[in-house]
Amino acid sequence: MAKLIRLPNTDERLAKQCKKGDRKAQRELYDMYSPIMLSVCRRYVQTVEDAEEVLSNAFIKVFRKIGQYSGEGPLGAWIRRIMVNESLNFIRYKKNLFVEIEEENHQSLSHTGVQDQMNADHLMNLVMELPMGYRTVFNLFGIEGYSHKEIGEMLGISENTSKSQLSKARKQLQQKLGETELLYKEQ
């Protein structure tokens, strides 16, 4: 993941200037955060073009709501939350968030030797191949750190549905990882 390098108080300065409607500060903020935030959006939506659309819409909200940023906590975390919410709104708009829902035993991903061999891009591609509902819950739970209760509230689903979607995502990833492991053994 790309690492942000900033001078101390850059976030504070940019937030203040953006609150005043300073276009140069808005551009600087966008340039600073857009690469990282595009990767956040990309985890939720299927195509780069859709992720760019979500990113644009989310930054419009960032600039419109910058007055609500209190300065408590990192500006990047506040922006990230807007990106995640906008990604979820995009998914809802597309109306194909969840596939069939059923209760299952909840299993965690096993640690296999192939995980050590895979690079982050390959793992990201496997996650992107998941159905949208599975991928969304997987990202919210595993990457963003939301609880199943919070995910349920965000998506308008039950806590058990969130758990079920995560379980199914993990099963599919385990299967895909197993297939990848077989490919490595055959080479």
Coordinates of C-alpha atoms in Angstrom, one line a residue:
M1 CA 0.0 0.0 0.0
A2 CA 1.3 3.5 -0.8
K3 CA 2.5 5.4 2.2
L4 CA 1.6 9.0 2.7
I5 CA 4.5 11.3 3.6
R6 CA 3.4 14.7 4.9
L7 CA 4.8 17.6 6.8
P8 CA 3.4 18.0 10.3
N9 CA 0.1 19.9 10.4
T10 CA -0.5 19.6 6.6
D11 CA -3.9 18.0 7.2
E12 CA -4.8 20.7 9.7
R13 CA -3.7 23.5 7.3
L14 CA -5.5 21.9 4.3
A15 CA -8.7 21.3 6.3
K16 CA -8.8 25.0 7.4
Q17 CA -8.2 26.3 3.9
C18 CA -10.7 23.9 2.4
K19 CA -13.3 25.1 4.9
K20 CA -12.8 28.6 3.5
G21 CA -13.4 27.3 -0.1
D22 CA -9.7 27.6 -1.2
R23 CA -9.5 25.8 -4.6
K24 CA -5.7 25.4 -4.4
A25 CA -6.0 23.7 -1.0
Q26 CA -8.8 21.5 -2.4
R27 CA -6.6 20.4 -5.3
E28 CA -3.7 19.8 -2.9
L29 CA -5.9 17.6 -0.7
Y30 CA -7.2 15.7 -3.7
D31 CA -3.7 15.1 -5.1
M32 CA -2.5 14.0 -1.7
Y33 CA -5.3 11.5 -0.9
S34 CA -6.7 10.4 -4.2
P35 CA -4.3 7.6 -5.0
I36 CA -4.8 5.9 -1.6
M37 CA -8.6 6.6 -1.6
L38 CA -8.9 5.2 -5.2
S39 CA -7.5 1.9 -3.9
V40 CA -10.1 2.0 -1.1
C41 CA -12.9 2.5 -3.6
R42 CA -11.4 -0.2 -5.9
R43 CA -11.8 -2.8 -3.2
Y44 CA -15.6 -2.3 -3.3
V45 CA -16.5 -1.8 -6.9
Q46 CA -15.8 -4.0 -9.9
T47 CA -14.0 -1.8 -12.4
V48 CA -11.5 1.0 -12.3
E49 CA -13.9 3.3 -14.1
D50 CA -16.5 2.8 -11.4
A51 CA -14.0 3.3 -8.7
E52 CA -12.9 6.6 -10.3
E53 CA -16.6 7.7 -10.4
V54 CA -17.0 6.8 -6.8
L55 CA -13.8 8.7 -5.9
S56 CA -15.0 11.8 -7.7
N57 CA -18.4 11.7 -6.1
A58 CA -16.9 11.1 -2.7
F59 CA -14.4 14.0 -3.0
I60 CA -17.3 16.3 -3.9
K61 CA -18.9 15.2 -0.6
V62 CA -15.6 15.7 1.2
F63 CA -15.4 19.3 0.0
R64 CA -19.1 19.9 0.7
K65 CA -18.9 18.5 4.2
I66 CA -15.3 19.6 5.2
G67 CA -16.9 21.9 7.8
Q68 CA -18.0 18.8 9.7
Y69 CA -14.5 17.6 10.1
S70 CA -13.7 18.4 13.8
G71 CA -10.0 18.0 13.6
E72 CA -10.2 15.1 16.1
G73 CA -8.5 12.1 14.5
P74 CA -6.7 12.0 11.2
L75 CA -8.2 13.7 8.2
G76 CA -7.3 10.7 6.1
A77 CA -9.5 8.5 8.3
W78 CA -12.4 10.9 8.0
I79 CA -12.0 11.0 4.2
R80 CA -11.7 7.1 4.1
R81 CA -15.1 6.8 5.8
I82 CA -16.7 9.0 3.2
M83 CA -15.0 6.8 0.5
V84 CA -16.4 3.6 2.0
N85 CA -19.9 5.1 2.4
E86 CA -19.9 6.4 -1.2
S87 CA -18.7 3.0 -2.4
L88 CA -21.6 1.3 -0.6
N89 CA -24.0 3.8 -2.0
F90 CA -22.7 3.0 -5.5
I91 CA -23.2 -0.7 -4.8
R92 CA -26.7 -0.1 -3.5
Y93 CA -27.5 2.0 -6.6
K94 CA -26.4 -0.9 -8.8
K95 CA -28.9 -3.1 -6.9
N96 CA -27.0 -6.3 -7.0
L97 CA -25.4 -6.4 -3.6
F98 CA -26.3 -9.7 -2.2
V99 CA -26.6 -13.2 -3.6
E100 CA -28.6 -15.9 -1.9
I101 CA -28.5 -15.8 1.9
E102 CA -28.3 -18.9 4.2
E103 CA -26.9 -19.7 7.6
E104 CA -23.6 -21.5 7.6
N105 CA -20.9 -22.5 10.0
H106 CA -18.4 -19.6 10.2
Q107 CA -14.9 -20.7 9.3
S108 CA -11.7 -18.7 9.1
L109 CA -9.2 -18.7 6.3
S110 CA -6.5 -21.3 6.9
H111 CA -2.9 -20.2 6.6
T112 CA -1.3 -22.1 3.8
G113 CA 2.1 -21.9 2.3
V114 CA 0.8 -20.4 -0.9
Q115 CA -0.2 -17.2 1.0
D116 CA 3.4 -16.6 1.6
Q117 CA 4.2 -16.9 -2.1
M118 CA 1.3 -14.7 -3.3
N119 CA 1.8 -11.0 -3.8
A120 CA -0.7 -8.4 -2.8
D121 CA -1.9 -7.8 -6.4
H122 CA -2.8 -11.5 -6.8
L123 CA -4.7 -11.6 -3.5
M124 CA -6.5 -8.4 -4.5
N125 CA -7.5 -10.0 -7.8
L126 CA -8.9 -13.0 -5.9
V127 CA -11.0 -10.7 -3.6
M128 CA -12.2 -8.8 -6.7
E129 CA -13.5 -12.0 -8.2
L130 CA -15.9 -12.6 -5.3
P131 CA -19.5 -11.7 -5.8
M132 CA -20.3 -8.2 -4.9
G133 CA -22.1 -9.0 -1.6
Y134 CA -19.3 -11.3 -0.4
R135 CA -16.6 -8.8 -1.4
T136 CA -18.4 -5.9 0.3
V137 CA -18.8 -7.7 3.7
F138 CA -15.2 -9.1 3.4
N139 CA -13.8 -5.6 2.9
L140 CA -15.9 -4.0 5.6
F141 CA -15.1 -6.7 8.2
G142 CA -11.6 -7.8 7.3
I143 CA -10.0 -4.6 6.0
E144 CA -12.0 -1.7 7.4
G145 CA -12.5 -3.5 10.8
Y146 CA -16.2 -3.0 11.2
S147 CA -18.2 -5.4 13.4
H148 CA -21.0 -7.5 11.9
K149 CA -23.5 -5.3 13.8
E150 CA -22.1 -2.2 12.2
I151 CA -22.0 -3.8 8.8
G152 CA -25.6 -4.8 9.2
E153 CA -26.6 -1.3 10.1
M154 CA -24.6 0.2 7.2
L155 CA -26.0 -2.2 4.6
G156 CA -29.5 -2.6 6.0
I157 CA -29.1 -6.3 6.6
S158 CA -29.1 -8.5 9.7
E159 CA -26.0 -9.3 11.7
N160 CA -26.4 -13.0 10.7
T161 CA -26.6 -12.1 7.1
S162 CA -23.3 -10.2 7.4
K163 CA -21.7 -13.3 9.1
S164 CA -23.1 -15.6 6.4
Q165 CA -21.7 -13.4 3.6
L166 CA -18.3 -13.3 5.3
S167 CA -18.3 -17.1 5.7
K168 CA -19.2 -17.6 2.0
A169 CA -16.5 -15.1 1.0
R170 CA -13.9 -17.0 3.1
K171 CA -15.0 -20.3 1.6
Q172 CA -14.6 -19.0 -2.0
L173 CA -11.2 -17.5 -1.2
Q174 CA -10.1 -20.8 0.4
Q175 CA -11.2 -22.6 -2.8
K176 CA -9.4 -20.1 -5.0
L177 CA -6.3 -20.2 -2.8
G178 CA -6.4 -24.0 -3.0
E179 CA -6.6 -23.9 -6.8
T180 CA -3.6 -21.5 -6.9
E181 CA -1.6 -23.8 -4.6
L182 CA -2.2 -26.6 -7.0
L183 CA -0.9 -24.5 -9.9
Y184 CA 2.3 -23.7 -7.9
K185 CA 2.8 -27.4 -7.1
E186 CA 2.4 -28.4 -10.8
Q187 CA 5.1 -25.9 -11.9

